[in-house]
PDB file of C-alpha atoms in Angstrom:
ATOM      1  CA  MET A1480       0.000   0.000   0.000  1.00 65.00           C
ATOM      2  CA  PRO A1481       1.220   3.546  -0.634  1.00 70.00           C
ATOM      3  CA  ALA A1482       2.097   5.485   2.528  1.00 73.00           C
ATOM      4  CA  ASN A1483      -0.765   7.861   1.795  1.00 76.00           C
ATOM      5  CA  HIS A1484      -3.306   8.510  -0.929  1.00 76.00           C
ATOM      6  CA  ALA A1485      -3.186  12.298  -0.961  1.00 77.00           C
ATOM      7  CA  GLY A1486      -2.309  12.302  -4.641  1.00 76.00           C
ATOM      8  CA  MET A1487      -5.423  10.403  -5.686  1.00 79.00           C
ATOM      9  CA  GLY A1488      -7.653  13.458  -5.426  1.00 80.00           C
ATOM     10  CA  GLY A1489     -11.393  13.036  -5.787  1.00 85.00           C
ATOM     11  CA  SER A1490     -14.246  14.148  -3.590  1.00 90.00           C
ATOM     12  CA  LEU A1491     -17.303  12.844  -1.730  1.00 93.00           C
ATOM     13  CA  SER A1492     -20.691  14.340  -0.971  1.00 96.00           C
ATOM     14  CA  VAL A1493     -22.805  13.186   1.989  1.00 97.00           C
ATOM     15  CA  SER A1494     -26.531  13.702   2.538  1.00 98.00           C
ATOM     16  CA  ASP A1495     -28.783  12.593   5.410  1.00 98.00           C
ATOM     17  CA  SER A1496     -32.414  11.661   4.780  1.00 97.00           C
ATOM     18  CA  GLY A1497     -33.040  10.808   8.403  1.00 97.00           C
ATOM     19  CA  THR A1498     -33.278   7.063   7.815  1.00 97.00           C
ATOM     20  CA  ALA A1499     -30.147   6.748   5.696  1.00 98.00           C
ATOM     21  CA  LEU A1500     -26.860   8.407   4.775  1.00 98.00           C
ATOM     22  CA  THR A1501     -26.046   8.684   1.069  1.00 98.00           C
ATOM     23  CA  ILE A1502     -22.400   9.028   0.017  1.00 97.00           C
ATOM     24  CA  VAL A1503     -21.618   9.871  -3.604  1.00 97.00           C
ATOM     25  CA  THR A1504     -18.174   9.913  -5.220  1.00 94.00           C
ATOM     26  CA  GLY A1505     -17.125  12.857  -7.346  1.00 92.00           C
ATOM     27  CA  ALA A1506     -16.382  10.740 -10.419  1.00 90.00           C
ATOM     28  CA  ALA A1507     -19.371  10.348 -12.734  1.00 90.00           C
ATOM     29  CA  ASP A1508     -18.514   6.648 -13.204  1.00 91.00           C
ATOM     30  CA  GLY A1509     -18.023   6.221  -9.461  1.00 92.00           C
ATOM     31  CA  ILE A1510     -20.252   4.808  -6.730  1.00 95.00           C
ATOM     32  CA  ARG A1511     -23.253   5.865  -4.702  1.00 97.00           C
ATOM     33  CA  ILE A1512     -23.349   4.276  -1.251  1.00 98.00           C
ATOM     34  CA  VAL A1513     -26.526   4.173   0.828  1.00 98.00           C
ATOM     35  CA  LEU A1514     -26.092   3.391   4.527  1.00 98.00           C
ATOM     36  CA  GLN A1515     -29.433   2.478   6.081  1.00 97.00           C
ATOM     37  CA  LYS A1516     -29.457   3.392   9.780  1.00 97.00           C
ATOM     38  CA  ASN A1517     -31.879   0.892  11.310  1.00 95.00           C
ATOM     39  CA  PRO A1518     -30.818  -1.791  10.908  1.00 95.00           C
ATOM     40  CA  LEU A1519     -27.337  -0.712   9.797  1.00 96.00           C
ATOM     41  CA  ARG A1520     -27.061  -1.955   6.202  1.00 97.00           C
ATOM     42  CA  LEU A1521     -24.978  -1.033   3.134  1.00 98.00           C
ATOM     43  CA  GLU A1522     -26.043  -0.697  -0.496  1.00 98.00           C
ATOM     44  CA  PHE A1523     -23.730   0.023  -3.448  1.00 98.00           C
ATOM     45  CA  TYR A1524     -24.918   1.551  -6.746  1.00 97.00           C
ATOM     46  CA  HIS A1525     -23.300   2.743  -9.959  1.00 96.00           C
ATOM     47  CA  ARG A1526     -23.469   6.513  -9.662  1.00 95.00           C
ATOM     48  CA  GLY A1527     -24.132   7.201 -13.332  1.00 92.00           C
ATOM     49  CA  SER A1528     -26.652   4.504 -14.232  1.00 93.00           C
ATOM     50  CA  GLY A1529     -28.103   3.874 -10.777  1.00 95.00           C
ATOM     51  CA  ALA A1530     -27.624   0.113 -11.273  1.00 95.00           C
ATOM     52  CA  LEU A1531     -27.397  -1.909  -8.076  1.00 97.00           C
ATOM     53  CA  LEU A1532     -23.961  -3.472  -7.595  1.00 97.00           C
ATOM     54  CA  ALA A1533     -24.225  -5.218  -4.218  1.00 98.00           C
ATOM     55  CA  ARG A1534     -26.177  -4.796  -1.013  1.00 98.00           C
ATOM     56  CA  GLU A1535     -26.843  -6.194   2.432  1.00 98.00           C
ATOM     57  CA  ASP A1536     -30.354  -6.909   3.702  1.00 97.00           C
ATOM     58  CA  ALA A1537     -32.140  -7.751   6.959  1.00 95.00           C
ATOM     59  CA  THR A1538     -30.469 -11.174   7.229  1.00 96.00           C
ATOM     60  CA  ARG A1539     -27.164 -10.557   5.432  1.00 97.00           C
ATOM     61  CA  SER A1540     -24.489  -8.151   6.649  1.00 97.00           C
ATOM     62  CA  ILE A1541     -21.286  -8.205   8.694  1.00 97.00           C
ATOM     63  CA  THR A1542     -21.244 -10.994  11.267  1.00 97.00           C
ATOM     64  CA  TRP A1543     -18.768 -12.526  13.688  1.00 96.00           C
ATOM     65  CA  GLY A1544     -18.376 -16.232  14.408  1.00 95.00           C
ATOM     66  CA  GLY A1545     -15.932 -18.992  15.257  1.00 93.00           C
ATOM     67  CA  THR A1546     -14.059 -19.457  18.531  1.00 91.00           C
ATOM     68  CA  ASN A1547     -13.587 -16.101  20.277  1.00 89.00           C
ATOM     69  CA  ASN A1548     -15.047 -14.332  17.226  1.00 92.00           C
ATOM     70  CA  SER A1549     -12.101 -15.470  15.131  1.00 95.00           C
ATOM     71  CA  VAL A1550     -14.081 -15.277  11.857  1.00 97.00           C
ATOM     72  CA  ILE A1551     -15.610 -12.135  10.402  1.00 97.00           C
ATOM     73  CA  THR A1552     -17.878 -12.294   7.343  1.00 98.00           C
ATOM     74  CA  GLU A1553     -19.476  -9.819   4.974  1.00 98.00           C
ATOM     75  CA  ALA A1554     -22.536 -11.263   3.221  1.00 98.00           C
ATOM     76  CA  PHE A1555     -24.482  -9.661   0.372  1.00 98.00           C
ATOM     77  CA  VAL A1556     -27.808 -10.697  -1.115  1.00 98.00           C
ATOM     78  CA  PRO A1557     -27.434 -13.421  -3.777  1.00 98.00           C
ATOM     79  CA  PRO A1558     -26.330 -11.958  -7.101  1.00 97.00           C
ATOM     80  CA  PRO A1559     -28.553 -12.017 -10.202  1.00 97.00           C
ATOM     81  CA  ALA A1560     -28.346 -15.096 -12.381  1.00 96.00           C
ATOM     82  CA  ASP A1561     -26.406 -13.288 -15.127  1.00 97.00           C
ATOM     83  CA  GLU A1562     -23.624 -12.045 -12.809  1.00 98.00           C
ATOM     84  CA  HIS A1563     -20.319 -13.931 -12.908  1.00 98.00           C
ATOM     85  CA  PHE A1564     -17.129 -13.643 -10.861  1.00 98.00           C
ATOM     86  CA  VAL A1565     -13.398 -13.853 -11.493  1.00 96.00           C
ATOM     87  CA  LYS A1566     -11.156 -14.430  -8.468  1.00 97.00           C
ATOM     88  CA  ALA A1567      -7.673 -12.910  -8.586  1.00 95.00           C
ATOM     89  CA  GLY A1568      -4.738 -15.120  -7.647  1.00 93.00           C
ATOM     90  CA  HIS A1569      -4.564 -18.888  -7.879  1.00 93.00           C
ATOM     91  CA  GLY A1570      -4.215 -22.024  -5.780  1.00 92.00           C
ATOM     92  CA  PHE A1571      -1.208 -24.252  -5.105  1.00 90.00           C
ATOM     93  CA  TYR A1572       1.276 -24.699  -7.938  1.00 85.00           C
ATOM     94  CA  GLY A1573      -0.368 -21.903  -9.908  1.00 87.00           C
ATOM     95  CA  ARG A1574      -3.518 -23.915 -10.545  1.00 88.00           C
ATOM     96  CA  SER A1575      -7.127 -22.839 -10.916  1.00 91.00           C
ATOM     97  CA  PRO A1576      -9.914 -25.064 -12.234  1.00 93.00           C
ATOM     98  CA  ARG A1577     -11.456 -22.298 -14.370  1.00 94.00           C
ATOM     99  CA  LEU A1578     -11.611 -18.547 -14.857  1.00 94.00           C
ATOM    100  CA  ASP A1579     -15.305 -18.159 -14.007  1.00 97.00           C
ATOM    101  CA  ARG A1580     -15.638 -19.039 -10.306  1.00 97.00           C
ATOM    102  CA  THR A1581     -19.400 -18.474 -10.097  1.00 97.00           C
ATOM    103  CA  GLY A1582     -20.910 -21.144  -7.866  1.00 97.00           C
ATOM    104  CA  ASP A1583     -17.585 -21.842  -6.113  1.00 97.00           C
ATOM    105  CA  VAL A1584     -16.136 -21.291  -2.659  1.00 97.00           C
ATOM    106  CA  VAL A1585     -12.566 -20.092  -3.241  1.00 97.00           C
ATOM    107  CA  ALA A1586      -9.737 -19.889  -0.697  1.00 95.00           C
ATOM    108  CA  HIS A1587      -6.213 -19.036  -1.867  1.00 94.00           C
ATOM    109  CA  ASN A1588      -4.197 -19.190   1.357  1.00 93.00           C
ATOM    110  CA  TYR A1589      -0.876 -20.518   2.640  1.00 89.00           C
ATOM    111  CA  GLY A1590      -0.765 -24.275   2.988  1.00 86.00           C
ATOM    112  CA  ALA A1591      -0.283 -26.432   6.059  1.00 83.00           C
ATOM    113  CA  THR A1592       1.876 -29.199   4.564  1.00 81.00           C
ATOM    114  CA  GLY A1593       5.071 -29.414   2.561  1.00 73.00           C
ATOM    115  CA  GLY A1594       3.180 -30.064  -0.659  1.00 76.00           C
ATOM    116  CA  ASP A1595       1.042 -26.930  -0.387  1.00 84.00           C
ATOM    117  CA  GLN A1596       3.221 -24.620  -2.430  1.00 83.00           C
ATOM    118  CA  ALA A1597       3.120 -21.512  -4.596  1.00 84.00           C
ATOM    119  CA  PRO A1598      -0.357 -20.017  -4.082  1.00 90.00           C
ATOM    120  CA  ALA A1599      -0.913 -16.479  -5.361  1.00 91.00           C
ATOM    121  CA  ILE A1600      -2.761 -14.809  -2.499  1.00 93.00           C
ATOM    122  CA  VAL A1601      -4.679 -11.861  -3.931  1.00 94.00           C
ATOM    123  CA  PRO A1602      -7.850 -11.105  -1.895  1.00 96.00           C
ATOM    124  CA  ARG A1603      -9.676  -9.443  -4.779  1.00 96.00           C
ATOM    125  CA  PHE A1604     -12.416 -10.436  -7.183  1.00 97.00           C
ATOM    126  CA  LEU A1605     -14.065  -8.905 -10.228  1.00 97.00           C
ATOM    127  CA  SER A1606     -17.713  -9.012 -11.250  1.00 97.00           C
ATOM    128  CA  THR A1607     -19.141  -8.957 -14.744  1.00 96.00           C
ATOM    129  CA  LYS A1608     -21.380  -6.145 -13.471  1.00 96.00           C
ATOM    130  CA  GLY A1609     -18.339  -3.894 -13.699  1.00 95.00           C
ATOM    131  CA  TYR A1610     -17.094  -3.670 -10.126  1.00 97.00           C
ATOM    132  CA  ALA A1611     -14.371  -5.281  -8.027  1.00 97.00           C
ATOM    133  CA  VAL A1612     -13.945  -5.900  -4.306  1.00 97.00           C
ATOM    134  CA  PHE A1613     -10.514  -5.736  -2.676  1.00 96.00           C
ATOM    135  CA  PHE A1614     -10.602  -7.406   0.751  1.00 97.00           C
ATOM    136  CA  ASN A1615      -7.830  -5.667   2.678  1.00 94.00           C
ATOM    137  CA  THR A1616      -6.727  -8.444   5.025  1.00 95.00           C
ATOM    138  CA  THR A1617      -3.645 -10.543   5.756  1.00 93.00           C
ATOM    139  CA  PHE A1618      -5.677 -13.322   7.397  1.00 96.00           C
ATOM    140  CA  ASP A1619      -6.848 -16.467   5.619  1.00 96.00           C
ATOM    141  CA  ALA A1620      -9.720 -15.403   3.367  1.00 97.00           C
ATOM    142  CA  THR A1621     -12.588 -17.354   1.808  1.00 97.00           C
ATOM    143  CA  PHE A1622     -14.903 -16.144  -0.961  1.00 98.00           C
ATOM    144  CA  SER A1623     -18.333 -17.544  -1.844  1.00 98.00           C
ATOM    145  CA  PHE A1624     -19.589 -16.666  -5.323  1.00 98.00           C
ATOM    146  CA  ALA A1625     -23.280 -17.635  -5.513  1.00 97.00           C
ATOM    147  CA  SER A1626     -22.375 -20.977  -3.981  1.00 97.00           C
ATOM    148  CA  GLY A1627     -24.654 -23.707  -2.685  1.00 96.00           C
ATOM    149  CA  ALA A1628     -28.420 -23.995  -2.725  1.00 96.00           C
ATOM    150  CA  ASN A1629     -28.796 -20.498  -1.237  1.00 96.00           C
ATOM    151  CA  ARG A1630     -26.364 -18.950  -3.762  1.00 97.00           C
ATOM    152  CA  ASP A1631     -24.302 -17.443  -0.945  1.00 97.00           C
ATOM    153  CA  TYR A1632     -22.396 -14.293  -1.857  1.00 98.00           C
ATOM    154  CA  ALA A1633     -19.901 -13.521   0.892  1.00 98.00           C
ATOM    155  CA  PHE A1634     -16.268 -13.211   1.913  1.00 98.00           C
ATOM    156  CA  ALA A1635     -14.676 -13.906   5.285  1.00 98.00           C
ATOM    157  CA  ALA A1636     -11.381 -13.655   7.171  1.00 97.00           C
ATOM    158  CA  ASP A1637     -10.315 -16.273   9.724  1.00 97.00           C
ATOM    159  CA  ASP A1638      -7.495 -16.137  12.283  1.00 95.00           C
ATOM    160  CA  HIS A1639      -8.153 -19.740  13.380  1.00 93.00           C
ATOM    161  CA  ALA A1640      -8.486 -18.651  17.026  1.00 92.00           C
ATOM    162  CA  THR A1641      -4.795 -17.798  17.315  1.00 91.00           C
ATOM    163  CA  ALA A1642      -3.483 -15.306  19.841  1.00 89.00           C
ATOM    164  CA  GLY A1643      -3.285 -11.639  18.919  1.00 88.00           C
ATOM    165  CA  VAL A1644      -5.487  -9.270  16.998  1.00 90.00           C
ATOM    166  CA  ARG A1645      -8.680 -10.452  15.360  1.00 92.00           C
ATOM    167  CA  PRO A1646      -9.442  -9.854  11.670  1.00 94.00           C
ATOM    168  CA  GLN A1647     -11.472  -6.791  10.787  1.00 94.00           C
ATOM    169  CA  MET A1648     -13.880  -6.191   7.930  1.00 96.00           C
ATOM    170  CA  ASP A1649     -11.969  -3.752   5.741  1.00 95.00           C
ATOM    171  CA  TYR A1650     -12.718  -3.766   2.016  1.00 96.00           C
ATOM    172  CA  PHE A1651     -12.906  -1.494  -1.019  1.00 95.00           C
ATOM    173  CA  LEU A1652     -15.626  -1.738  -3.639  1.00 96.00           C
ATOM    174  CA  ILE A1653     -14.191  -0.317  -6.863  1.00 95.00           C
ATOM    175  CA  ASN A1654     -16.292   0.566  -9.891  1.00 94.00           C
ATOM    176  CA  GLY A1655     -15.009   0.369 -13.467  1.00 91.00           C
ATOM    177  CA  PRO A1656     -17.049  -0.575 -15.198  1.00 90.00           C
ATOM    178  CA  GLU A1657     -14.422  -1.726 -17.730  1.00 91.00           C
ATOM    179  CA  PHE A1658     -12.021  -4.349 -16.381  1.00 91.00           C
ATOM    180  CA  ALA A1659      -9.036  -2.280 -17.516  1.00 92.00           C
ATOM    181  CA  LYS A1660     -10.273   0.664 -15.450  1.00 92.00           C
ATOM    182  CA  LEU A1661     -10.920  -1.629 -12.488  1.00 92.00           C
ATOM    183  CA  LEU A1662      -7.304  -2.760 -12.538  1.00 91.00           C
ATOM    184  CA  ASP A1663      -6.090   0.804 -13.022  1.00 91.00           C
ATOM    185  CA  ARG A1664      -8.043   2.033  -9.994  1.00 92.00           C
ATOM    186  CA  TYR A1665      -6.994  -0.990  -7.968  1.00 93.00           C
ATOM    187  CA  THR A1666      -3.284  -0.373  -8.565  1.00 91.00           C
ATOM    188  CA  GLN A1667      -3.809   3.329  -7.903  1.00 89.00           C
ATOM    189  CA  LEU A1668      -5.072   2.275  -4.479  1.00 90.00           C
ATOM    190  CA  THR A1669      -2.594  -0.484  -3.653  1.00 90.00           C
ATOM    191  CA  GLY A1670       0.482   0.783  -5.507  1.00 88.00           C
ATOM    192  CA  ARG A1671       1.582   0.318  -9.081  1.00 86.00           C
ATOM    193  CA  PRO A1672       4.242  -2.336  -9.724  1.00 82.00           C
ATOM    194  CA  ARG A1673       7.446  -1.311 -11.409  1.00 84.00           C
ATOM    195  CA  LEU A1674       7.877  -2.422 -14.996  1.00 84.00           C
ATOM    196  CA  PRO A1675      10.463  -5.240 -14.858  1.00 83.00           C
ATOM    197  CA  ARG A1676      13.298  -5.661 -17.306  1.00 80.00           C
ATOM    198  CA  LEU A1677      12.285  -6.985 -20.710  1.00 78.00           C
ATOM    199  CA  ALA A1678      14.125 -10.230 -19.973  1.00 73.00           C
ATOM    200  CA  ILE A1679      11.484 -11.158 -17.417  1.00 76.00           C
ATOM    201  CA  PHE A1680       9.002 -11.640 -20.269  1.00 78.00           C
ATOM    202  CA  GLY A1681      11.243 -14.223 -21.935  1.00 73.00           C
ATOM    203  CA  LEU A1682      11.348 -17.971 -21.458  1.00 71.00           C
ATOM    204  CA  HIS A1683      11.883 -19.268 -17.923  1.00 72.00           C
ATOM    205  CA  MET A1684      13.108 -22.793 -17.229  1.00 68.00           C
ATOM    206  CA  THR A1685      12.880 -24.548 -13.890  1.00 67.00           C
ATOM    207  CA  ASP A1686      14.168 -27.907 -12.745  1.00 61.00           C
ATOM    208  CA  LYS A1687      11.712 -28.449  -9.891  1.00 59.00           C
ATOM    209  CA  ASN A1688      12.667 -31.589  -7.949  1.00 56.00           C
ATOM    210  CA  PHE A1689      13.285 -34.510 -10.265  1.00 60.00           C
ATOM    211  CA  PRO A1690      16.140 -36.938  -9.515  1.00 58.00           C
ATOM    212  CA  ASP A1691      17.714 -36.713 -12.980  1.00 60.00           C
ATOM    213  CA  VAL A1692      17.727 -32.916 -13.009  1.00 60.00           C
ATOM    214  CA  SER A1693      19.723 -30.125 -11.381  1.00 59.00           C
ATOM    215  CA  ASP A1694      23.257 -31.213 -12.192  1.00 68.00           C
ATOM    216  CA  GLU A1695      25.494 -28.947 -14.236  1.00 72.00           C
ATOM    217  CA  ASN A1696      25.436 -31.070 -17.403  1.00 79.00           C
ATOM    218  CA  TRP A1697      21.622 -31.141 -17.534  1.00 76.00           C
ATOM    219  CA  TRP A1698      21.444 -27.371 -17.369  1.00 76.00           C
ATOM    220  CA  ARG A1699      24.205 -26.767 -19.890  1.00 82.00           C
ATOM    221  CA  THR A1700      22.543 -29.138 -22.356  1.00 84.00           C
ATOM    222  CA  LYS A1701      19.069 -27.623 -22.015  1.00 79.00           C
ATOM    223  CA  ILE A1702      20.265 -24.028 -22.219  1.00 81.00           C
ATOM    224  CA  THR A1703      22.392 -24.773 -25.287  1.00 87.00           C
ATOM    225  CA  GLN A1704      19.507 -26.569 -27.015  1.00 87.00           C
ATOM    226  CA  HIS A1705      17.136 -23.682 -26.432  1.00 82.00           C
ATOM    227  CA  ARG A1706      19.661 -21.087 -27.545  1.00 83.00           C
ATOM    228  CA  ASN A1707      20.366 -23.023 -30.742  1.00 87.00           C
ATOM    229  CA  ALA A1708      16.635 -23.352 -31.420  1.00 86.00           C
ATOM    230  CA  GLY A1709      16.251 -19.578 -31.267  1.00 81.00           C
ATOM    231  CA  PHE A1710      14.215 -19.299 -28.066  1.00 77.00           C
ATOM    232  CA  PRO A1711      14.538 -15.968 -26.225  1.00 68.00           C
ATOM    233  CA  PHE A1712      15.952 -17.816 -23.219  1.00 65.00           C
ATOM    234  CA  ASP A1713      16.527 -15.395 -20.357  1.00 66.00           C
ATOM    235  CA  HIS A1714      16.216 -17.201 -17.031  1.00 67.00           C
ATOM    236  CA  HIS A1715      16.753 -20.521 -15.419  1.00 67.00           C
ATOM    237  CA  VAL A1716      15.461 -21.219 -11.945  1.00 68.00           C
ATOM    238  CA  ASN A1717      16.855 -23.730  -9.462  1.00 63.00           C
ATOM    239  CA  ASP A1718      13.380 -24.170  -8.093  1.00 61.00           C
ATOM    240  CA  ASN A1719      12.953 -25.518  -4.549  1.00 54.00           C
ATOM    241  CA  ARG A1720      16.234 -27.413  -4.512  1.00 54.00           C
ATOM    242  CA  TRP A1721      17.732 -24.907  -2.092  1.00 52.00           C
ATOM    243  CA  ARG A1722      14.977 -25.121   0.532  1.00 55.00           C
ATOM    244  CA  ALA A1723      15.102 -27.241   3.668  1.00 54.00           C
ATOM    245  CA  ALA A1724      11.366 -27.915   3.486  1.00 53.00           C
ATOM    246  CA  ALA A1725       8.218 -26.201   2.306  1.00 51.00           C
ATOM    247  CA  PRO A1726       6.586 -23.919   3.153  1.00 51.00           C
ATOM    248  CA  THR A1727       9.588 -22.320   4.882  1.00 51.00           C
ATOM    249  CA  ALA A1728      12.393 -20.446   3.139  1.00 53.00           C
ATOM    250  CA  ARG A1729      15.338 -21.821   5.093  1.00 57.00           C
ATOM    251  CA  TRP A1730      18.468 -22.839   3.221  1.00 56.00           C
ATOM    252  CA  ARG A1731      18.972 -26.589   2.920  1.00 53.00           C
ATOM    253  CA  TYR A1732      22.443 -27.550   4.143  1.00 51.00           C
ATOM    254  CA  ARG A1733      23.520 -30.876   2.696  1.00 50.00           C
ATOM    255  CA  SER A1734      25.255 -32.454   5.671  1.00 41.00           C
ATOM    256  CA  THR A1735      25.367 -35.799   3.827  1.00 38.00           C
ATOM    257  CA  ALA A1736      27.776 -34.496   1.184  1.00 43.00           C
ATOM    258  CA  PRO A1737      31.469 -35.516   1.392  1.00 40.00           C
ATOM    259  CA  PRO A1738      33.443 -33.338   3.834  1.00 40.00           C
ATOM    260  CA  SER A1739      35.413 -31.723   1.010  1.00 42.00           C
ATOM    261  CA  THR A1740      32.264 -30.413  -0.713  1.00 43.00           C
ATOM    262  CA  ALA A1741      29.704 -30.138   2.090  1.00 41.00           C
ATOM    263  CA  PRO A1742      28.652 -26.515   2.585  1.00 43.00           C
ATOM    264  CA  CYS A1743      27.925 -27.108   6.276  1.00 41.00           C
ATOM    265  CA  ARG A1744      28.245 -30.046   8.628  1.00 38.00           C
ATOM    266  CA  SER A1745      26.594 -30.661  11.930  1.00 38.00           C
ATOM    267  CA  THR A1746      26.669 -33.320  14.640  1.00 39.00           C
ATOM    268  CA  ARG A1747      23.352 -32.208  16.093  1.00 38.00           C
ATOM    269  CA  PRO A1748      20.476 -34.731  16.113  1.00 40.00           C
ATOM    270  CA  ALA A1749      18.103 -34.759  13.186  1.00 43.00           C
ATOM    271  CA  PRO A1750      14.813 -32.859  13.513  1.00 43.00           C
ATOM    272  CA  GLY A1751      12.204 -34.906  15.305  1.00 43.00           C
ATOM    273  CA  THR A1752      14.645 -36.653  17.659  1.00 43.00           C
ATOM    274  CA  PRO A1753      14.961 -35.720  21.345  1.00 44.00           C
ATOM    275  CA  GLY A1754      16.926 -32.543  21.797  1.00 43.00           C
ATOM    276  CA  ALA A1755      16.772 -31.572  18.135  1.00 42.00           C
ATOM    277  CA  PRO A1756      16.128 -27.926  17.218  1.00 42.00           C
ATOM    278  CA  PRO A1757      13.019 -27.274  15.080  1.00 42.00           C
ATOM    279  CA  ARG A1758      14.131 -27.291  11.425  1.00 43.00           C
ATOM    280  CA  SER A1759      16.980 -24.849  11.921  1.00 42.00           C
ATOM    281  CA  PRO A1760      20.072 -25.067   9.679  1.00 42.00           C
ATOM    282  CA  PRO A1761      23.341 -26.127  11.296  1.00 44.00           C
ATOM    283  CA  PRO A1762      26.035 -23.479  11.825  1.00 47.00           C
ATOM    284  CA  CYS A1763      28.623 -23.115   9.087  1.00 43.00           C
ATOM    285  CA  PRO A1764      32.347 -22.920   9.669  1.00 42.00           C
ATOM    286  CA  PRO A1765      33.864 -19.702   8.271  1.00 44.00           C
ATOM    287  CA  ALA A1766      35.763 -21.551   5.548  1.00 39.00           C
ATOM    288  CA  ALA A1767      32.793 -23.583   4.345  1.00 37.00           C
ATOM    289  CA  ARG A1768      32.173 -23.507   0.631  1.00 37.00           C
ATOM    290  CA  SER A1769      29.139 -24.513  -1.390  1.00 36.00           C
ATOM    291  CA  ARG A1770      29.324 -26.891  -4.325  1.00 37.00           C
ATOM    292  CA  SER A1771      29.429 -23.904  -6.636  1.00 39.00           C
ATOM    293  CA  GLY A1772      32.554 -22.613  -4.892  1.00 40.00           C
ATOM    294  CA  ARG A1773      30.733 -19.657  -3.366  1.00 43.00           C
ATOM    295  CA  PRO A1774      30.282 -19.188   0.376  1.00 42.00           C
ATOM    296  CA  PRO A1775      26.855 -20.362   1.526  1.00 41.00           C
ATOM    297  CA  PRO A1776      24.462 -17.704   2.826  1.00 44.00           C
ATOM    298  CA  ALA A1777      24.676 -17.096   6.547  1.00 43.00           C
ATOM    299  CA  PRO A1778      21.733 -18.549   8.485  1.00 41.00           C
ATOM    300  CA  THR A1779      19.442 -15.800   9.682  1.00 41.00           C
ATOM    301  CA  GLY A1780      17.004 -17.866  11.710  1.00 38.00           C
ATOM    302  CA  ARG A1781      14.176 -16.104   9.932  1.00 37.00           C
ATOM    303  CA  THR A1782      11.349 -17.960   8.323  1.00 34.00           C
ATOM    304  CA  SER A1783       9.258 -16.715   5.447  1.00 32.00           C
ATOM    305  CA  THR A1784       6.269 -18.177   3.679  1.00 34.00           C
ATOM    306  CA  ALA A1785       6.385 -15.685   0.842  1.00 31.00           C
TER     307      ALA A1785
END
């Protein structure tokens, strides 16, 4: 997120009818928000056309549930039959069953096991009615897009009853109505990514974790073949071979390698045995060298699931 949004400009007007507050954005293609006072309920409309985008009703709104109110949910009325939804991000290993997630319950979150890898966690979705919702949360999020017999339309954040702060309902409804404008307004809000070098758009190769891959000869052969075939080959990725175990980002020290080539050696017990530290890399002697001849990275003790 940008440090502040002072440069975005824009304006709002607020009126009070006694039973409701109406908030209108300055942009003609913006949003009109109606906040009913009793009960407290939200309604979102396209400012220009007056078309309803999403709304709460007497039985659907913000609710709390789970152990110690660890789950917070925003529920809207079921969408019309012709409305469809696209969820940003993807599941493990970059997979998604389809682009149109209407009728699905979607949760792109960090995994709990070593095989749960590489999700793209983007708590945002787009509607064919020309609006998007960005759910501003770092907690595990779940989205229901006209799912089940009741065609539930909702999104929720869950802290799984862990210690600390509880999730809050903080979201942005962004009007387009064109998808390109939705993305433009979204990145204006969250920060625009820098344009990477042109090489990043070229061919990437990765070895993953196959037993006959990752040695020097395999890579030299593949790179040479692709170069000779005329591919714009720009990157090769030693994917996951450096990690101790997913989903952490600790360096894997090969203590089983011969002493002359082992980057680090340790006499400590293996993880899981009495007295063993939890998945921490062994200390490296100052003169240790990796198989590539370069010094191995110093252990930091930090863990990342990014």
